[in-house]
Amino acid sequence: MSKNYDEMSFTTRAIHVGNEADTATGAIEPAIYMANSYLLPYDASQMNWSASEANIYTRNGGVNQGMLERKIANLHGGEDCVVLASGVAALSALFFTKLKKGDHVIFSTVTYVATYRIFNELWTEKWGIETTIVDCTDVENIRKAIRPNTRLIHFETPGNPTLCICDIEAIVQLAHECGIEVSVDNTFSSPYNTRPLEYGVDYVVESLTKYINGHGDTMGGAIIASHDFLEKVRYQAQVNIGGCISPFAAWLIQRGCSTFPLRMQVHNDNALAVAEWLERQPCVSFVAYPGLKNHKGHELAKKQMKNGFGGVLSFGLKGEHDLYNRVVTHLNVFTSAVSLGNAASLIVFLGEDDERMYLYPEEFHNGFYRVAIGIEDKNDLIHDLKQAFEAEGLETVD
């Protein structure tokens, strides 16, 4: 019996879409199909070798990948989805399929480091792609940067790591008036908080490694867009360039997705509580979190981020470089590591030598922490920061 997922809530769909029972065995949870190829029909010459519906070879796609793709497309409200080996694989596949030599791309001053390197170094030098980097929080900056050969505007919201907020709807309106398409990296928000396709975005990219998987034990990335475009991605980028996801990784992310909405709400709530506590501390020089009322993009974030403001924040201390390193040694709950979206809270010090630092607001220039808040008890998280600050003689208040 087919299920009408349109009548179900986001939380219910996160569990059920793509998780159909196995009719052959009766198993109510998906198996891991660790096969690199699939049985061909009697006359393989009659097959459409480029069709995504046909299981042929795991680089083309597979059972576990297909299950996960249906789930992610549904949660984003998208027509189709391609799942790849990592978020960067998804970004690269999108740009590889969309762009050609001589095209111009506008991208945000605040982007993930791999995106920055792709557009600021690798593709300009190797492939002849023209790029302009602008502060996308002001739509007028984008308007001024548009050229006759502009083909794509790419940004993140919130941006990594300054947590700046871009106006998705306004950027899409400007871009489409000029015949330009828009891609958004939605990793810091997740489809639980923001679904960019609802604002007319053409391509959404997300690192499934983060909130959707949520357990820090595998990697994956997704592109959500039209079926016609993603068929090109499958053939041009996935099959012929690679970056395909393993069945086991797809299975892990599929499993993680079942609890994703519940976890995401805790990430949202915990991050807001920690940000509000940090904002009151005399030893803290600044806090960047869109859930704070004094954040420049707070009102816009309230409009775009329906259920909360995400689990990542950044903050600075009033002190020298090594103070940041010393404080981390006193932490018991937070783990000093990169990434985000894990059940466990993570903290990383980004020093003055970060290659993108010149693009950030001035308060970031002396170094700062990027904190990925987990789903532990929020009081334990606040207490851990408090005792670490006090161990270095920093003043705190309740």
Tab-separated table of C-alpha atoms in Angstrom:
chain	number	residue	atom	x	y	z
A	1	MET	CA	0.000	0.000	0.000
A	2	SER	CA	1.412	3.371	-0.989
A	3	LYS	CA	1.747	6.035	1.692
A	4	ASN	CA	0.585	9.631	1.354
A	5	TYR	CA	3.590	11.419	2.794
A	6	ASP	CA	2.100	14.827	1.970
A	7	GLU	CA	-0.256	14.440	4.924
A	8	MET	CA	2.561	13.655	7.375
A	9	SER	CA	4.629	16.011	9.511
A	10	PHE	CA	8.327	16.672	8.948
A	11	THR	CA	9.242	14.507	11.939
A	12	THR	CA	7.181	11.560	10.701
A	13	ARG	CA	8.549	11.845	7.172
A	14	ALA	CA	12.126	11.895	8.488
A	15	ILE	CA	11.448	8.418	9.871
A	16	HIS	CA	9.322	6.828	7.173
A	17	VAL	CA	10.268	8.160	3.713
A	18	GLY	CA	12.685	5.718	2.076
A	19	ASN	CA	12.353	3.227	4.935
A	20	GLU	CA	9.876	0.874	3.338
A	21	ALA	CA	9.880	-2.701	4.658
A	22	ASP	CA	11.768	-5.290	2.602
A	23	THR	CA	9.078	-7.345	0.875
A	24	ALA	CA	11.503	-10.207	0.182
A	25	THR	CA	12.548	-10.769	3.803
A	26	GLY	CA	9.944	-8.931	5.843
A	27	ALA	CA	12.629	-6.829	7.556
A	28	ILE	CA	11.164	-3.527	8.719
A	29	GLU	CA	14.499	-1.696	8.474
A	30	PRO	CA	16.654	-1.356	5.325
A	31	ALA	CA	19.529	-3.747	4.761
A	32	ILE	CA	23.020	-2.609	3.762
A	33	TYR	CA	23.506	-3.590	0.124
A	34	MET	CA	27.289	-3.912	-0.027
A	35	ALA	CA	27.431	-4.737	-3.731
A	36	ASN	CA	29.516	-2.938	-6.336
A	37	SER	CA	27.325	-4.122	-9.218
A	38	TYR	CA	23.850	-5.484	-9.896
A	39	LEU	CA	22.349	-8.302	-11.962
A	40	LEU	CA	21.720	-7.341	-15.582
A	41	PRO	CA	18.586	-8.338	-17.526
A	42	TYR	CA	18.582	-10.994	-20.251
A	43	ASP	CA	19.223	-8.400	-22.965
A	44	ALA	CA	21.323	-5.633	-21.424
A	45	SER	CA	21.495	-3.813	-24.762
A	46	GLN	CA	17.919	-2.668	-24.174
A	47	MET	CA	18.815	-0.891	-20.915
A	48	ASN	CA	19.026	2.857	-20.467
A	49	TRP	CA	22.490	2.927	-18.942
A	50	SER	CA	22.198	6.546	-17.849
A	51	ALA	CA	18.850	6.195	-16.063
A	52	SER	CA	18.961	6.736	-12.310
A	53	GLU	CA	16.182	4.184	-11.821
A	54	ALA	CA	18.358	1.274	-12.994
A	55	ASN	CA	20.776	-0.323	-10.518
A	56	ILE	CA	23.830	-1.208	-12.592
A	57	TYR	CA	27.027	-0.271	-10.784
A	58	THR	CA	27.436	1.457	-7.426
A	59	ARG	CA	29.233	4.429	-8.969
A	60	ASN	CA	26.006	5.025	-10.913
A	61	GLY	CA	23.922	4.637	-7.760
A	62	GLY	CA	22.593	1.894	-5.541
A	63	VAL	CA	19.771	0.767	-3.317
A	64	ASN	CA	20.888	2.493	-0.121
A	65	GLN	CA	21.775	5.670	-1.975
A	66	GLY	CA	18.355	5.730	-3.633
A	67	MET	CA	16.539	5.309	-0.319
A	68	LEU	CA	18.442	8.200	1.203
A	69	GLU	CA	17.942	10.402	-1.852
A	70	ARG	CA	14.166	9.989	-1.633
A	71	LYS	CA	14.220	10.973	2.033
A	72	ILE	CA	16.422	14.060	1.612
A	73	ALA	CA	14.466	15.299	-1.419
A	74	ASN	CA	11.233	14.945	0.537
A	75	LEU	CA	12.512	16.793	3.609
A	76	HIS	CA	13.672	19.705	1.445
A	77	GLY	CA	10.478	19.732	-0.611
A	78	GLY	CA	12.567	19.033	-3.705
A	79	GLU	CA	11.868	17.208	-6.936
A	80	ASP	CA	15.010	15.077	-6.735
A	81	CYS	CA	18.258	14.607	-4.838
A	82	VAL	CA	21.716	13.217	-5.524
A	83	VAL	CA	23.702	11.948	-2.553
A	84	LEU	CA	27.502	11.896	-2.772
A	85	ALA	CA	30.486	10.967	-0.603
A	86	SER	CA	30.793	14.296	1.249
A	87	GLY	CA	29.512	17.833	1.296
A	88	VAL	CA	32.520	18.966	-0.724
A	89	ALA	CA	31.857	16.206	-3.268
A	90	ALA	CA	28.334	17.595	-3.610
A	91	LEU	CA	29.591	21.165	-4.038
A	92	SER	CA	32.163	20.079	-6.620
A	93	ALA	CA	29.603	18.005	-8.529
A	94	LEU	CA	27.185	20.929	-8.657
A	95	PHE	CA	29.793	23.405	-9.873
A	96	PHE	CA	31.330	20.912	-12.320
A	97	THR	CA	27.942	20.228	-13.908
A	98	LYS	CA	26.655	23.797	-13.899
A	99	LEU	CA	29.708	25.824	-14.961
A	100	LYS	CA	32.030	25.997	-17.956
A	101	LYS	CA	35.097	27.990	-18.936
A	102	GLY	CA	34.340	31.700	-19.194
A	103	ASP	CA	31.363	31.632	-16.816
A	104	HIS	CA	31.248	34.089	-13.929
A	105	VAL	CA	30.262	33.199	-10.354
A	106	ILE	CA	29.427	35.543	-7.486
A	107	PHE	CA	30.049	34.016	-4.073
A	108	SER	CA	29.867	35.189	-0.498
A	109	THR	CA	32.727	36.511	1.613
A	110	VAL	CA	31.686	33.996	4.274
A	111	THR	CA	31.824	30.457	2.940
A	112	TYR	CA	33.213	27.089	3.905
A	113	VAL	CA	36.968	26.949	3.334
A	114	ALA	CA	36.734	24.369	0.520
A	115	THR	CA	34.205	26.534	-1.336
A	116	TYR	CA	36.484	29.529	-0.881
A	117	ARG	CA	39.441	27.620	-2.319
A	118	ILE	CA	37.411	26.267	-5.247
A	119	PHE	CA	36.283	29.730	-6.317
A	120	ASN	CA	39.225	31.825	-5.163
A	121	GLU	CA	42.041	29.572	-6.383
A	122	LEU	CA	41.421	26.195	-7.980
A	123	TRP	CA	38.759	26.816	-10.592
A	124	THR	CA	39.949	30.269	-11.555
A	125	GLU	CA	43.494	29.025	-12.159
A	126	LYS	CA	42.762	25.611	-13.666
A	127	TRP	CA	39.403	25.954	-15.414
A	128	GLY	CA	39.060	29.601	-16.389
A	129	ILE	CA	36.002	30.289	-14.235
A	130	GLU	CA	35.684	33.983	-13.355
A	131	THR	CA	34.677	34.765	-9.772
A	132	THR	CA	33.781	37.777	-7.660
A	133	ILE	CA	33.620	37.607	-3.884
A	134	VAL	CA	31.142	39.985	-2.227
A	135	ASP	CA	29.342	40.529	1.056
A	136	CYS	CA	26.067	38.841	0.157
A	137	THR	CA	24.279	40.171	3.246
A	138	ASP	CA	23.746	43.339	1.167
A	139	VAL	CA	21.887	42.564	-2.056
A	140	GLU	CA	23.206	45.759	-3.646
A	141	ASN	CA	26.729	44.326	-3.501
A	142	ILE	CA	25.510	41.415	-5.598
A	143	ARG	CA	23.732	43.698	-8.055
A	144	LYS	CA	26.929	45.680	-8.642
A	145	ALA	CA	28.953	42.499	-9.232
A	146	ILE	CA	26.689	41.033	-11.930
A	147	ARG	CA	28.250	40.687	-15.387
A	148	PRO	CA	26.819	39.547	-18.731
A	149	ASN	CA	28.448	36.132	-18.196
A	150	THR	CA	27.306	35.659	-14.571
A	151	ARG	CA	25.765	32.196	-14.319
A	152	LEU	CA	25.561	31.486	-10.596
A	153	ILE	CA	25.293	33.195	-7.214
A	154	HIS	CA	26.392	31.002	-4.314
A	155	PHE	CA	26.137	31.696	-0.596
A	156	GLU	CA	25.564	30.115	2.798
A	157	THR	CA	23.041	31.156	5.399
A	158	PRO	CA	24.002	31.192	8.188
A	159	GLY	CA	27.551	31.631	6.943
A	160	ASN	CA	30.462	29.552	8.209
A	161	PRO	CA	31.953	30.683	10.581
A	162	THR	CA	30.686	34.240	11.233
A	163	LEU	CA	26.984	33.245	11.284
A	164	CYS	CA	26.013	36.080	8.941
A	165	ILE	CA	22.519	35.899	7.430
A	166	CYS	CA	21.741	36.444	3.740
A	167	ASP	CA	18.270	37.310	2.444
A	168	ILE	CA	17.456	34.254	0.345
A	169	GLU	CA	14.260	35.619	-1.168
A	170	ALA	CA	15.775	38.977	-2.154
A	171	ILE	CA	18.852	37.382	-3.724
A	172	VAL	CA	16.721	34.918	-5.693
A	173	GLN	CA	14.480	37.718	-6.959
A	174	LEU	CA	17.460	39.749	-8.170
A	175	ALA	CA	19.177	36.746	-9.714
A	176	HIS	CA	16.149	35.472	-11.594
A	177	GLU	CA	15.366	38.949	-12.927
A	178	CYS	CA	18.845	38.829	-14.483
A	179	GLY	CA	18.572	35.239	-15.736
A	180	ILE	CA	21.029	33.936	-13.125
A	181	GLU	CA	20.599	30.832	-10.989
A	182	VAL	CA	21.193	30.571	-7.240
A	183	SER	CA	22.762	27.863	-5.096
A	184	VAL	CA	22.650	27.802	-1.298
A	185	ASP	CA	24.713	25.747	1.118
A	186	ASN	CA	22.154	24.948	3.817
A	187	THR	CA	24.437	22.941	6.119
A	188	PHE	CA	24.422	25.335	9.093
A	189	SER	CA	20.626	25.568	9.100
A	190	SER	CA	19.438	22.130	7.892
A	191	PRO	CA	16.022	21.481	6.312
A	192	TYR	CA	14.491	21.372	9.791
A	193	ASN	CA	15.070	25.116	10.136
A	194	THR	CA	15.280	26.360	6.535
A	195	ARG	CA	14.180	24.950	3.185
A	196	PRO	CA	15.709	27.277	0.576
A	197	LEU	CA	13.722	25.781	-2.306
A	198	GLU	CA	10.630	27.416	-0.791
A	199	TYR	CA	12.239	30.783	-1.589
A	200	GLY	CA	12.907	29.874	-5.221
A	201	VAL	CA	16.528	28.723	-4.910
A	202	ASP	CA	17.608	26.571	-7.863
A	203	TYR	CA	20.142	24.331	-6.113
A	204	VAL	CA	20.542	23.392	-2.458
A	205	VAL	CA	23.717	21.732	-1.202
A	206	GLU	CA	24.040	20.194	2.227
A	207	SER	CA	26.664	18.259	4.124
A	208	LEU	CA	24.841	15.188	5.422
A	209	THR	CA	27.904	14.543	7.579
A	210	LYS	CA	26.571	17.134	9.991
A	211	TYR	CA	23.081	17.398	11.497
A	212	ILE	CA	21.253	14.846	9.375
A	213	ASN	CA	23.644	12.021	10.202
A	214	GLY	CA	24.279	13.517	13.601
A	215	HIS	CA	26.589	10.918	15.099
A	216	GLY	CA	30.044	11.924	13.833
A	217	ASP	CA	30.680	8.517	12.295
A	218	THR	CA	30.418	8.961	8.521
A	219	MET	CA	30.401	11.480	5.671
A	220	GLY	CA	27.969	12.395	2.935
A	221	GLY	CA	26.647	15.294	0.899
A	222	ALA	CA	23.522	16.093	-1.080
A	223	ILE	CA	22.350	18.261	-3.962
A	224	ILE	CA	18.616	18.957	-4.101
A	225	ALA	CA	17.307	20.357	-7.379
A	226	SER	CA	15.245	19.498	-10.449
A	227	HIS	CA	15.279	15.936	-11.750
A	228	ASP	CA	16.554	17.033	-15.170
A	229	PHE	CA	19.575	18.830	-13.718
A	230	LEU	CA	20.390	16.034	-11.303
A	231	GLU	CA	20.351	13.470	-14.103
A	232	LYS	CA	23.184	15.528	-15.595
A	233	VAL	CA	24.964	15.506	-12.226
A	234	ARG	CA	24.631	11.730	-12.033
A	235	TYR	CA	26.099	11.213	-15.486
A	236	GLN	CA	28.679	14.001	-15.699
A	237	ALA	CA	29.952	14.249	-12.128
A	238	GLN	CA	29.000	11.098	-10.238
A	239	VAL	CA	29.653	8.479	-12.917
A	240	ASN	CA	32.547	10.114	-14.752
A	241	ILE	CA	34.308	12.010	-11.958
A	242	GLY	CA	33.435	9.872	-8.930
A	243	GLY	CA	32.709	10.960	-5.399
A	244	CYS	CA	30.026	8.297	-4.998
A	245	ILE	CA	28.810	7.452	-1.514
A	246	SER	CA	29.323	3.978	-0.068
A	247	PRO	CA	26.233	1.879	0.742
A	248	PHE	CA	27.274	1.723	4.397
A	249	ALA	CA	27.635	5.510	4.666
A	250	ALA	CA	24.225	5.996	3.023
A	251	TRP	CA	22.708	3.484	5.457
A	252	LEU	CA	24.239	5.247	8.470
A	253	ILE	CA	22.892	8.624	7.349
A	254	GLN	CA	19.477	7.095	6.634
A	255	ARG	CA	19.430	5.740	10.178
A	256	GLY	CA	20.574	9.043	11.659
A	257	CYS	CA	17.867	10.904	9.803
A	258	SER	CA	15.151	9.158	11.822
A	259	THR	CA	16.112	11.108	14.946
A	260	PHE	CA	17.291	14.234	13.130
A	261	PRO	CA	14.263	16.481	13.875
A	262	LEU	CA	14.357	15.630	17.578
A	263	ARG	CA	18.097	16.244	17.781
A	264	MET	CA	17.923	19.437	15.749
A	265	GLN	CA	15.478	21.057	18.133
A	266	VAL	CA	17.842	20.331	21.029
A	267	HIS	CA	20.769	21.785	19.040
A	268	ASN	CA	18.670	24.922	18.491
A	269	ASP	CA	17.605	25.257	22.116
A	270	ASN	CA	21.027	24.503	23.600
A	271	ALA	CA	22.865	26.895	21.289
A	272	LEU	CA	20.527	29.751	22.155
A	273	ALA	CA	20.960	29.106	25.890
A	274	VAL	CA	24.764	28.980	25.610
A	275	ALA	CA	24.863	32.092	23.390
A	276	GLU	CA	22.732	34.065	25.840
A	277	TRP	CA	24.997	33.011	28.727
A	278	LEU	CA	28.161	33.910	26.803
A	279	GLU	CA	26.707	37.306	25.926
A	280	ARG	CA	26.573	38.179	29.644
A	281	GLN	CA	30.182	37.239	30.419
A	282	PRO	CA	32.637	40.101	31.082
A	283	CYS	CA	35.511	38.069	29.601
A	284	VAL	CA	33.767	37.558	26.237
A	285	SER	CA	34.475	40.168	23.565
A	286	PHE	CA	31.670	39.200	21.161
A	287	VAL	CA	29.157	36.444	20.412
A	288	ALA	CA	27.933	35.705	16.884
A	289	TYR	CA	24.656	33.782	16.859
A	290	PRO	CA	21.569	34.709	14.809
A	291	GLY	CA	19.255	33.824	17.681
A	292	LEU	CA	20.540	36.780	19.714
A	293	LYS	CA	18.430	39.921	19.429
A	294	ASN	CA	21.482	42.129	18.843
A	295	HIS	CA	22.659	40.028	15.878
A	296	LYS	CA	22.585	42.089	12.688
A	297	GLY	CA	20.568	39.435	10.872
A	298	HIS	CA	18.263	38.425	13.742
A	299	GLU	CA	14.965	39.606	12.231
A	300	LEU	CA	15.794	38.048	8.871
A	301	ALA	CA	16.855	34.824	10.593
A	302	LYS	CA	13.505	34.685	12.410
A	303	LYS	CA	11.783	34.857	9.029
A	304	GLN	CA	13.958	32.243	7.279
A	305	MET	CA	14.756	29.843	10.121
A	306	LYS	CA	11.352	28.501	11.101
A	307	ASN	CA	12.175	26.276	14.079
A	308	GLY	CA	15.361	27.749	15.522
A	309	PHE	CA	18.734	29.259	14.731
A	310	GLY	CA	20.992	26.225	14.457
A	311	GLY	CA	23.609	24.704	16.698
A	312	VAL	CA	26.713	26.730	15.780
A	313	LEU	CA	27.954	29.943	17.346
A	314	SER	CA	31.228	31.851	17.403
A	315	PHE	CA	32.682	33.984	20.169
A	316	GLY	CA	35.839	35.805	21.167
A	317	LEU	CA	37.681	36.254	24.454
A	318	LYS	CA	39.326	39.358	25.868
A	319	GLY	CA	42.867	38.038	25.888
A	320	GLU	CA	45.898	36.943	23.913
A	321	HIS	CA	46.225	34.117	21.400
A	322	ASP	CA	47.387	31.432	23.829
A	323	LEU	CA	44.519	32.116	26.243
A	324	TYR	CA	42.214	30.395	23.776
A	325	ASN	CA	44.397	27.282	23.778
A	326	ARG	CA	44.700	27.211	27.564
A	327	VAL	CA	40.946	27.509	28.136
A	328	VAL	CA	40.316	24.489	25.919
A	329	THR	CA	42.575	22.312	28.091
A	330	HIS	CA	40.188	22.802	31.025
A	331	LEU	CA	37.048	21.690	29.175
A	332	ASN	CA	35.488	18.369	30.184
A	333	VAL	CA	32.276	18.188	28.139
A	334	PHE	CA	33.334	20.051	24.997
A	335	THR	CA	35.759	18.252	22.674
A	336	SER	CA	38.427	20.201	20.788
A	337	ALA	CA	37.677	19.121	17.207
A	338	VAL	CA	36.348	20.411	13.905
A	339	SER	CA	32.949	19.604	12.361
A	340	LEU	CA	29.443	20.142	13.712
A	341	GLY	CA	26.085	18.447	14.088
A	342	ASN	CA	27.393	15.699	16.366
A	343	ALA	CA	25.524	14.625	19.468
A	344	ALA	CA	28.611	15.789	21.384
A	345	SER	CA	29.612	19.455	21.570
A	346	LEU	CA	32.765	20.496	19.694
A	347	ILE	CA	34.956	23.585	19.913
A	348	VAL	CA	37.741	24.806	17.633
A	349	PHE	CA	39.974	27.871	17.899
A	350	LEU	CA	40.389	29.659	14.579
A	351	GLY	CA	43.489	31.813	14.856
A	352	GLU	CA	44.638	34.977	13.161
A	353	ASP	CA	46.249	32.957	10.361
A	354	ASP	CA	42.932	31.678	8.944
A	355	GLU	CA	43.190	32.340	5.190
A	356	ARG	CA	39.716	33.909	5.053
A	357	MET	CA	40.173	36.168	8.091
A	358	TYR	CA	40.536	39.337	5.988
A	359	LEU	CA	36.971	38.828	4.791
A	360	TYR	CA	35.428	38.663	8.273
A	361	PRO	CA	34.156	41.485	10.502
A	362	GLU	CA	36.845	43.168	12.596
A	363	GLU	CA	35.894	41.492	15.868
A	364	PHE	CA	36.990	38.139	14.429
A	365	HIS	CA	40.492	39.283	13.437
A	366	ASN	CA	42.273	38.390	16.682
A	367	GLY	CA	41.012	34.823	16.564
A	368	PHE	CA	37.841	33.243	17.908
A	369	TYR	CA	36.144	30.003	18.866
A	370	ARG	CA	33.675	28.268	16.592
A	371	VAL	CA	31.448	26.144	18.790
A	372	ALA	CA	29.199	23.334	17.551
A	373	ILE	CA	26.686	22.815	20.327
A	374	GLY	CA	25.579	19.224	20.871
A	375	ILE	CA	22.567	17.686	22.541
A	376	GLU	CA	23.938	17.299	26.063
A	377	ASP	CA	22.172	18.990	28.980
A	378	LYS	CA	22.513	22.733	28.369
A	379	ASN	CA	23.334	23.357	32.042
A	380	ASP	CA	26.307	20.999	31.783
A	381	LEU	CA	27.547	22.885	28.726
A	382	ILE	CA	27.308	26.253	30.448
A	383	HIS	CA	28.973	24.918	33.605
A	384	ASP	CA	31.818	23.455	31.544
A	385	LEU	CA	32.541	26.793	29.891
A	386	LYS	CA	32.220	28.618	33.211
A	387	GLN	CA	34.729	26.416	35.034
A	388	ALA	CA	37.170	26.552	32.090
A	389	PHE	CA	37.031	30.358	32.061
A	390	GLU	CA	37.501	30.539	35.821
A	391	ALA	CA	40.441	28.114	35.701
A	392	GLU	CA	42.266	30.808	33.702
A	393	GLY	CA	41.231	33.572	36.088
A	394	LEU	CA	38.529	34.991	33.808
A	395	GLU	CA	35.558	36.712	35.407
A	396	THR	CA	32.153	35.062	34.943
A	397	VAL	CA	28.593	35.818	36.018
A	398	ASP	CA	25.540	33.565	36.250
